[in-house]
Short mmCIF file of C-alpha atoms and ligand atoms in Angstrom, two decimals:
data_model
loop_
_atom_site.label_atom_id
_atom_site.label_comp_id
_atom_site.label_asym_id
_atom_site.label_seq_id
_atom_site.Cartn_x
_atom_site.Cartn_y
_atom_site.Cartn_z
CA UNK A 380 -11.51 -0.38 -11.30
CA UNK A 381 -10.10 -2.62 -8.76
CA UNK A 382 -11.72 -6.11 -9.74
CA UNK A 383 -10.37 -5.47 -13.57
CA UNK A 384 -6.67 -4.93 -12.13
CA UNK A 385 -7.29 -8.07 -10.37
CA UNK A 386 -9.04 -9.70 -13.36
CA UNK A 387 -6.06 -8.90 -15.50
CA UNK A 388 -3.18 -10.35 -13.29
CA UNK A 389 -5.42 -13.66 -12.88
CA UNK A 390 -5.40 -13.64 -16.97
CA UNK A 391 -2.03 -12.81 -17.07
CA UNK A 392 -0.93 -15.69 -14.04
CA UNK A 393 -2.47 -17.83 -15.91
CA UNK A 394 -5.45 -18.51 -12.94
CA UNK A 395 -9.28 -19.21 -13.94
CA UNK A 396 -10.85 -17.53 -11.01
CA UNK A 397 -11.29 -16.53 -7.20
CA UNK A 398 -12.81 -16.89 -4.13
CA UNK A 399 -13.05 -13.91 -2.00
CA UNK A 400 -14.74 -14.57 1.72
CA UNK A 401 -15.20 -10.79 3.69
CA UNK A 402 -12.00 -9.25 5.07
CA UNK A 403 -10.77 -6.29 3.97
CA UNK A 404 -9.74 -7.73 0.45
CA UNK A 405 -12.91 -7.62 -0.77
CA UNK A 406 -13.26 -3.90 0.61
CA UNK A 407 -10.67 -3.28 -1.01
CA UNK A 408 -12.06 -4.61 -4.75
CA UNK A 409 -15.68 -3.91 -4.00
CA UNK A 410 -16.03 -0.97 -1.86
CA UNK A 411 -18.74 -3.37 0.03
CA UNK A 412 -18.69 -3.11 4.38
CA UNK A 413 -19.73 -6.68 4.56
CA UNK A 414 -18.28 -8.37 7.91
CA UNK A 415 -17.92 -11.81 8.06
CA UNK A 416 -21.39 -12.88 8.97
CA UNK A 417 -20.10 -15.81 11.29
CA UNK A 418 -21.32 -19.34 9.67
CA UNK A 419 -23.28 -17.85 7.12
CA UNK A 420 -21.45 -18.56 3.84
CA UNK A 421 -20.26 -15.13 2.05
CA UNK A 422 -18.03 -15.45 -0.90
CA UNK A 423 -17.48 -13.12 -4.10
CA UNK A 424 -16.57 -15.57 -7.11
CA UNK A 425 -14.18 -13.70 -9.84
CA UNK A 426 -13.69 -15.39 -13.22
CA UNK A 427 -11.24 -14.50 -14.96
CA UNK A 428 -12.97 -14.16 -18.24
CA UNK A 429 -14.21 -10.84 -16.33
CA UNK A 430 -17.12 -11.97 -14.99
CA UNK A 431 -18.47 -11.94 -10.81
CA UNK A 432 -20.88 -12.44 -8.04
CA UNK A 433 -21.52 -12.35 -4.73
CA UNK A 434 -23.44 -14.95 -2.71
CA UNK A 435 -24.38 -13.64 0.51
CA UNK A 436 -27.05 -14.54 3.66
CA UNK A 437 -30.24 -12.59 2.87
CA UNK A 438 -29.70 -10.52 5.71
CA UNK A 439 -27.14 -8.33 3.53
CA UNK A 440 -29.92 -7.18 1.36
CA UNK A 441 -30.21 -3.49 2.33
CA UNK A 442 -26.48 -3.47 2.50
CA UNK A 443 -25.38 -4.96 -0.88
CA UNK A 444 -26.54 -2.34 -4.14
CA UNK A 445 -25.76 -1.97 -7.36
CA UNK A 446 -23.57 -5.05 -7.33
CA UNK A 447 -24.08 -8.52 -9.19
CA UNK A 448 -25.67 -10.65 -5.99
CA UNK A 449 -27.29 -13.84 -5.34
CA UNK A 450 -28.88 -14.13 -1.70
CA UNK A 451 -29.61 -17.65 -0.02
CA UNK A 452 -32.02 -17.44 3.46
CA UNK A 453 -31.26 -19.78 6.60
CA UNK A 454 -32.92 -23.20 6.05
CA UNK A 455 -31.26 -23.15 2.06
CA UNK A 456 -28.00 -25.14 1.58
CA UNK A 457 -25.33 -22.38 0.58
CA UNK A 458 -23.18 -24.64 -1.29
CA UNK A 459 -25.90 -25.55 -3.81
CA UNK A 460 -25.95 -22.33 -4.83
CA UNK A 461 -22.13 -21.60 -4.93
CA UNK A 462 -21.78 -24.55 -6.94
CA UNK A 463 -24.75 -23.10 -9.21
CA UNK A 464 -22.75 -19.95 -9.73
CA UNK A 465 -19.03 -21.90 -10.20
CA UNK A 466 -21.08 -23.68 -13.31
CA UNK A 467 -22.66 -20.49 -14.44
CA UNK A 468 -18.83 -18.99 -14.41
CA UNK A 469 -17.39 -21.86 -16.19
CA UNK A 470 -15.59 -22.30 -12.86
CA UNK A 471 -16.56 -25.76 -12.20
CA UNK A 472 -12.62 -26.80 -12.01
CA UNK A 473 -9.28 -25.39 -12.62
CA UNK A 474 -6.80 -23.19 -11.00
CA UNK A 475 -8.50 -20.73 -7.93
CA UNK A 476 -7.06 -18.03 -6.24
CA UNK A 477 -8.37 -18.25 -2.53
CA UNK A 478 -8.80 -15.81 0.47
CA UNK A 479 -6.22 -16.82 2.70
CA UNK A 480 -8.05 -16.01 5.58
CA UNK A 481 -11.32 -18.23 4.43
CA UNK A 482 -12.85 -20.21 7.25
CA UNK A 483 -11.70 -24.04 7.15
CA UNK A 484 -15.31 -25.32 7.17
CA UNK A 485 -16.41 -23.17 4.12
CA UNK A 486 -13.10 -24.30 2.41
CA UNK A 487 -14.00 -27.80 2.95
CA UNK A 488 -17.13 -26.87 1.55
CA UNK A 489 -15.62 -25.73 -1.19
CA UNK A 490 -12.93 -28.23 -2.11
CA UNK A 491 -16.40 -30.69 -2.49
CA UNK A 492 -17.71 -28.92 -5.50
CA UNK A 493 -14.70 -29.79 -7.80
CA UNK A 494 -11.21 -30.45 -8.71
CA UNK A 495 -9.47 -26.95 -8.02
CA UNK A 496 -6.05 -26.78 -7.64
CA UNK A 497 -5.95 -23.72 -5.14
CA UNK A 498 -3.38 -20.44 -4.38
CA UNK A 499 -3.40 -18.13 -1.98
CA UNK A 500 -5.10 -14.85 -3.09
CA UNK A 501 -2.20 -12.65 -1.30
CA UNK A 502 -0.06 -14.29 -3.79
CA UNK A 503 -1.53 -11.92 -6.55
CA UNK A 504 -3.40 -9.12 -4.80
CA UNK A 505 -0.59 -8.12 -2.78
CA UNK A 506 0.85 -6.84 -6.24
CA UNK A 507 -2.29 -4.26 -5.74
CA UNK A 508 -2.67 -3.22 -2.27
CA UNK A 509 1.52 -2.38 -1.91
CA UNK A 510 0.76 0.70 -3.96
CA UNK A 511 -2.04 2.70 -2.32
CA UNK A 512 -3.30 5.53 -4.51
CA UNK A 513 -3.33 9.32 -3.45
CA UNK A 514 -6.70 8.87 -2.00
CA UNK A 515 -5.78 5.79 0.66
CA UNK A 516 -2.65 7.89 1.40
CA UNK A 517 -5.15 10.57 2.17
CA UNK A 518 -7.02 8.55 4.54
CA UNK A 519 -3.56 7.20 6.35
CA UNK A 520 -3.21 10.68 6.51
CA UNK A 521 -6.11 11.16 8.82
CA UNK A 522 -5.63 7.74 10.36
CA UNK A 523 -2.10 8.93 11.84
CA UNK A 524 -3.04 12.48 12.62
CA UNK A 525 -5.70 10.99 14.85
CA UNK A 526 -2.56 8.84 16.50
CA UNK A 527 -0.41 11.82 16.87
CA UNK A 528 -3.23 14.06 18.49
CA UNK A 529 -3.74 11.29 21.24
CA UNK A 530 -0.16 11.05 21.64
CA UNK A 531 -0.61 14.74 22.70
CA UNK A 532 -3.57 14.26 24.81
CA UNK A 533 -1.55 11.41 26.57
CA UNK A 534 1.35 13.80 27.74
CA UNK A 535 -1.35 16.08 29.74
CA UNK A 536 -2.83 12.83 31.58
CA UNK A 537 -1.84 12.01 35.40
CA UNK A 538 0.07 9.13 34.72
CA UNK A 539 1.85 8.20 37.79
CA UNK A 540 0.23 4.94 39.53
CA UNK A 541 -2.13 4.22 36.72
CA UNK A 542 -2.68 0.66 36.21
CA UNK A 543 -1.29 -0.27 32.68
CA UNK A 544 -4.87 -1.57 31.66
CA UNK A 545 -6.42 1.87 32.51
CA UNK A 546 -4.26 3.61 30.26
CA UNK A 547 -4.83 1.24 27.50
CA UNK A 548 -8.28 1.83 27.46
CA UNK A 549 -8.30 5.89 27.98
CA UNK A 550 -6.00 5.33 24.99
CA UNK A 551 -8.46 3.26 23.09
CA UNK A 552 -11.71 5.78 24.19
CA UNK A 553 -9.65 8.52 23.05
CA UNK A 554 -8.51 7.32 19.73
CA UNK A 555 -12.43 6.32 18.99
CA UNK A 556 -13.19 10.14 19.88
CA UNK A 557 -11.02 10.91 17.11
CA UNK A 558 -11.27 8.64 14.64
CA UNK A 559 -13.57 5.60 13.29
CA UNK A 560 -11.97 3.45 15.89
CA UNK A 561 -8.63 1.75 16.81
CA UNK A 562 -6.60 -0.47 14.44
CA UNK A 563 -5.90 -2.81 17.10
CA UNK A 564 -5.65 -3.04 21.12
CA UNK A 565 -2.92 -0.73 22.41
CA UNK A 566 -0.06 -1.71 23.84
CA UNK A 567 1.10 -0.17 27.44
CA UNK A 568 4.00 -1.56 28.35
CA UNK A 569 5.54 -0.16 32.29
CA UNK A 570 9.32 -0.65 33.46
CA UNK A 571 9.79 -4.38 33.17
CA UNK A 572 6.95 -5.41 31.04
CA UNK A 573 8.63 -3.55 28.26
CA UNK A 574 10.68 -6.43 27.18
CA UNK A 575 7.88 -8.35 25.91
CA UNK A 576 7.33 -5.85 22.53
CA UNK A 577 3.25 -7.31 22.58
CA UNK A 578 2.62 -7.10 26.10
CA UNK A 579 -0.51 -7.40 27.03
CA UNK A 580 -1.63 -4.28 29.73
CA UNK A 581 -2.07 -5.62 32.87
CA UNK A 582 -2.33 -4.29 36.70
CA UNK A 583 0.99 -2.94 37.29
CA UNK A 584 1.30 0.67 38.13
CA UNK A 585 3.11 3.33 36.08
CA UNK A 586 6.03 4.56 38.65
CA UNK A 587 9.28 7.04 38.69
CA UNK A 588 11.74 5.74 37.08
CA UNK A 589 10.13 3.63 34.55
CA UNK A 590 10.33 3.30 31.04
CA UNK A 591 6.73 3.29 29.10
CA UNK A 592 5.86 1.78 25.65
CA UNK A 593 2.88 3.06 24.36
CA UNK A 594 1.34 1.24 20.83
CA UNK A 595 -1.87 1.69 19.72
CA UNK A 596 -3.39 3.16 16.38
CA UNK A 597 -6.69 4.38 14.46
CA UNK A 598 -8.84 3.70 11.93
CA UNK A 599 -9.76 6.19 8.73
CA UNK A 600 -12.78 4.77 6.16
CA UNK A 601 -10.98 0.93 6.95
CA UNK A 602 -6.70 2.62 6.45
CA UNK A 603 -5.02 1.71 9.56
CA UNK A 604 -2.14 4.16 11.59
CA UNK A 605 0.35 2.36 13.99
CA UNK A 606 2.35 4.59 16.13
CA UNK A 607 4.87 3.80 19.41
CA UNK A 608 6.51 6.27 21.45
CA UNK A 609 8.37 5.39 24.97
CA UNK A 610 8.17 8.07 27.14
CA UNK A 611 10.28 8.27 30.51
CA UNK A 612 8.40 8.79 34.16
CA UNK A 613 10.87 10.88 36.83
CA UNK A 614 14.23 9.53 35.64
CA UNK A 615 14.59 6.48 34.20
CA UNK A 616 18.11 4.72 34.53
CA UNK A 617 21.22 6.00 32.28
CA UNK A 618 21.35 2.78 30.69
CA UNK A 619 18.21 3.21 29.81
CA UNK A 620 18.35 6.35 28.27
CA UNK A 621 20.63 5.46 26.44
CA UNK A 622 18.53 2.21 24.83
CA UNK A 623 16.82 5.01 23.92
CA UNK A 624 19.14 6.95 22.55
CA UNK A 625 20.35 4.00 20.09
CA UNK A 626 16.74 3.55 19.21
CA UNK A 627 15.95 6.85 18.02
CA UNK A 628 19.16 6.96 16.18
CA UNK A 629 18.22 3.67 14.45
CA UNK A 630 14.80 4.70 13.45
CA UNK A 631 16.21 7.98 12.48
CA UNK A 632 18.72 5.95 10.16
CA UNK A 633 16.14 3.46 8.81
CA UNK A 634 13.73 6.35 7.78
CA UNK A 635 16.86 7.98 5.92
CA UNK A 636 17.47 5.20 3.94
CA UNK A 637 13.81 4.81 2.52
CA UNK A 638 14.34 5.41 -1.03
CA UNK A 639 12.44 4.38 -4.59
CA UNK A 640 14.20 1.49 -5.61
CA UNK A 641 15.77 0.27 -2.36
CA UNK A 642 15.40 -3.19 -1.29
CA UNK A 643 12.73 -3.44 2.21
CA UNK A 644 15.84 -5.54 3.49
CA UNK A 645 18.34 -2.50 3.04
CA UNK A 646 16.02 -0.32 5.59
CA UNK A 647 15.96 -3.18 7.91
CA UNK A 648 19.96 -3.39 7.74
CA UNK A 649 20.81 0.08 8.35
CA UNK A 650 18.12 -0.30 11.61
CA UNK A 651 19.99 -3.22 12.45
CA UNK A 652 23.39 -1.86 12.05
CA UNK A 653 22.94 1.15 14.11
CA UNK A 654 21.73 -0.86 16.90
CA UNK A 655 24.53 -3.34 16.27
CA UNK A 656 26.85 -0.14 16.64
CA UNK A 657 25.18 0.81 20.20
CA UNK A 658 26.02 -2.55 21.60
CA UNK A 659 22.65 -3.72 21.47
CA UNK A 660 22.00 -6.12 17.97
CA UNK A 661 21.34 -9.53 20.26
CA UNK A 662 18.21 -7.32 21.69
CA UNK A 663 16.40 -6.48 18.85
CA UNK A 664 14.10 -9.18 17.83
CA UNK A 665 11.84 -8.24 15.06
CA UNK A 666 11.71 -6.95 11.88
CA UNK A 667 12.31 -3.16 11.16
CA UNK A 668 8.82 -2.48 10.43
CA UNK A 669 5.50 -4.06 8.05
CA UNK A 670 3.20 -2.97 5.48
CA UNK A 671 0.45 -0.48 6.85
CA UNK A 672 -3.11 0.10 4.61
CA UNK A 673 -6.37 -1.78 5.18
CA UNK A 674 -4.65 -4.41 7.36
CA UNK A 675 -2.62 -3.22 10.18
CA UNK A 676 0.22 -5.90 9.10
CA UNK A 677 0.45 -6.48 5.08
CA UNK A 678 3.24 -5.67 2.81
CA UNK A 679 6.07 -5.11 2.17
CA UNK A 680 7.21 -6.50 5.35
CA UNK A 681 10.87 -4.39 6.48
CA UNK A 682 12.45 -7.27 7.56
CA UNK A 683 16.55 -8.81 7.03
CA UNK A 684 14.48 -11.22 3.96
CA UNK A 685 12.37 -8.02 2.68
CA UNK A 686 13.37 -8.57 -1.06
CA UNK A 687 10.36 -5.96 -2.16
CA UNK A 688 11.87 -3.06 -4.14
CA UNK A 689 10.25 0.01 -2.50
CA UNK A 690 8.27 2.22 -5.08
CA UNK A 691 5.90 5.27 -4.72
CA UNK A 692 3.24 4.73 -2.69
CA UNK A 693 3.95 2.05 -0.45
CA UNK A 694 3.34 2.81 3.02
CA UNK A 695 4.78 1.17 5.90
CA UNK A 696 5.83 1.22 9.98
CA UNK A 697 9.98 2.05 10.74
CA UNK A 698 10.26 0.45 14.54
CA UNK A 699 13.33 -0.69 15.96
CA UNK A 700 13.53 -1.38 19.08
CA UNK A 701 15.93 -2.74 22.09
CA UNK A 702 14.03 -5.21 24.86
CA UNK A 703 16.43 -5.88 28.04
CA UNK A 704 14.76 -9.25 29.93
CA UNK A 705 14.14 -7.79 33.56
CA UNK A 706 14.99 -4.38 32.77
CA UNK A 707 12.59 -2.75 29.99
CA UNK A 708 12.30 -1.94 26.37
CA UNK A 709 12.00 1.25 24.06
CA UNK A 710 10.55 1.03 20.73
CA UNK A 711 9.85 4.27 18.65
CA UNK A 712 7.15 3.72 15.29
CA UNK A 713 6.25 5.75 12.46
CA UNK A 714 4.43 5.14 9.19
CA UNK A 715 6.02 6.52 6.32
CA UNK A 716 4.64 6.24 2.55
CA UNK A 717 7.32 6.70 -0.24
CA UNK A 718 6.44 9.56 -2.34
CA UNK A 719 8.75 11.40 -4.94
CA UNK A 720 11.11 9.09 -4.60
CA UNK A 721 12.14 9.23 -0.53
CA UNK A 722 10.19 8.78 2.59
CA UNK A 723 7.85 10.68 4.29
CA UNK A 724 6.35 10.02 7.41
CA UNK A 725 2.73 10.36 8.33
CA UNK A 726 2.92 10.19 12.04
CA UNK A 727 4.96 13.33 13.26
CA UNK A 728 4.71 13.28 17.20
CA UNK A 729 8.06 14.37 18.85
CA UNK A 730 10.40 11.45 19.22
CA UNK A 731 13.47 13.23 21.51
CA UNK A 732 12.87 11.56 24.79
CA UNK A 733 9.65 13.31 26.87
CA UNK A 734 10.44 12.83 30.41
CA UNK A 735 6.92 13.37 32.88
C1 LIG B 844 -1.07 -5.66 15.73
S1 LIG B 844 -0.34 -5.89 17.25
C2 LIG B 844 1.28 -5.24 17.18
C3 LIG B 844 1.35 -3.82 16.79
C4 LIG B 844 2.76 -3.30 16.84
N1 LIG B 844 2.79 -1.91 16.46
C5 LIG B 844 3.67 -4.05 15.91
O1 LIG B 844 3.38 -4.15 14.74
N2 LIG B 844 4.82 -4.55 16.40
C6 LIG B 844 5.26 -4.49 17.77
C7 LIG B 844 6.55 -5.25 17.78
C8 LIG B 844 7.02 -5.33 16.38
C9 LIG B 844 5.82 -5.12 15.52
C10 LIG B 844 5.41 -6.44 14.88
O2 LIG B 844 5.97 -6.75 13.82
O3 LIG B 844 4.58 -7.17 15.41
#
């Protein structure tokens, strides 16, 4: 069970407990779909002598089963009964791991109810969610066949003089036909606007000649896909096929040198180098590629400071990619989980360069 692997390393780190506000680490330990309920104070409390609870509003009731609750109603003060449950957990000081993503005004709430000295939950948990078992790789799986069957569907759309904001969201409506919904707003990118690599769609037109970044991705049961492919409209300029060209080699290269054992950093190099090579290493801004799993960025981050050693199961995006300041961009994305030792990528859509 999740919460004991947690419960262990808090033992073993020498912590006394946690505070877990909704977000998709508490998904992850509890299985529970509870969304952060705005104001209303939500918090799972871990000791680490083994022991938990939830406090939640009241209006979780018919959501929350089989699980170790206590439920305060508007009107109640929240933090009497957190503080309640801290003393019933022996938790009334010491050394807390906290959700780093906890709202500031519950966290000041918190801090009141005693001396803690307090440490970021990713600090430990991250040790957990790296290595996704075979049944989140399953549901990746589905996440990124969903991204490459859209990628599909894109191809047979009239693209020429579609606003970039129209495409995003035919992207979007399709990846929700196909999926449980998208892992985050896509990305269209036209001619220019390709040098920004998170450009927001806007009203420019698709045209001949232009260069087209397209990143968007699903969701599967919470597990997030991330896919980008640049596709060319008419005939885009040699110099920037042959951005392109360095690109693919790059993330070609990178996905090659995915091995058990290998630093993060090392894929990020041979990205690096390849582009480097090409004539192109000032225009490459950002890291090789980021964790992929319940978040659509976590670790291990595939950047030139990745120090993670990569080991079975660890999934993660490879994409390099060259932006040109009044010219364009291409960037070209795949997940890939390590498995028997090498890479293996879970988004498969064709990568040589599709001119429409
Ligand atoms: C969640 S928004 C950005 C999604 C995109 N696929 C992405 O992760 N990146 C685009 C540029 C590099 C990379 C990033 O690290 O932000």
């Amino acid at each position: 069970m999740r919460l004991q692997k947690l419960i262990s390393l808090m033992k073993e780190r020498g912590f006394d407990g946690a505070l877990i506000s909704p977000g998709t680490n508490l998904y992850y330990l509890t299985g529970l779909r509870i969304h952060e309920a705005g104001e209303r104070l939500t918090v799972l409390v871990v000791s680490a002598d083994g022991d938990y609870r939830l406090l939640a509003p009241s209006l979780y009731e018919t959501v929350v089963r089989n699980f170790p609750v206590t439920f305060w109603r508007d009107g109640e003060n929240p933090y009497d009964k957190l503080a309640w449950i801290l003393a019933e957990l022996h938790l009334s000081k010491g050394r807390l791991l906290i959700e780093d993503t906890m709202r500031a005004d519950w966290l000041i709430g918190v801090i009141r109810l005693g001396p803690f000295e307090f440490h970021p939950l990713s600090s430990v948990i991250r040790e957990l969610r790296m290595r996704k078992d075979r049944h989140e790789i399953e549901m990746m799986g589905h996440a990124a066949k969903a991204a490459d069957r859209v990628f599909d569907e894109i191809l047979s759309w009239d693209l020429l003089g579609m606003r970039e904001r129209e495409l995003a969201l035919k992207i979007e409506l399709a990846v929700r036909e196909l999926s449980d919904g998208i892992s985050f707003e896509p990305i269209v990118a036209s001619g220019e606007n390709g040098a920004n690599p998170h450009h927001e769609p806007g009203n420019r037109r698709l045209r001949k000649g232009d260069m087209v970044i397209l990143d968007y991705g699903a969701r599967w049961k919470g597990y997030c896909s991330d896919i980008t492919r640049t596709i060319a409209l008419g005939r885009p300029s040699e110099r920037l096929v042959e951005i392109y060209e360095a690109v693919r080699e790059a993330q070609e290269n990178a996905y090659r040198a995915v091995r058990e054992g290998t630093k993060a950093k090392e894929v990020d190099r041979t990205a690096r180098e390849t582009i480097a090579r090409a004539g192109y290493g000032e225009y490459f801004t950002h890291r090789t590629g980021h964790g992929l799993g319940l978040d659509v960025h976590e670790e291990p981050y595939i950047g030139p400071d990745g120090e993670t050693i990569l080991e079975n199961g660890m999934t993660f995006t490879i994409e390099p990619g060259i932006y040109v300041s009044g010219l364009g961009g291409v960037r070209i994305e795949d997940d890939v989980v390590v498995l028997d030792g090498k890479g293996k990528r879970l988004t498969r859509a064709e990568r040589e360069l599709i001119r429409l």
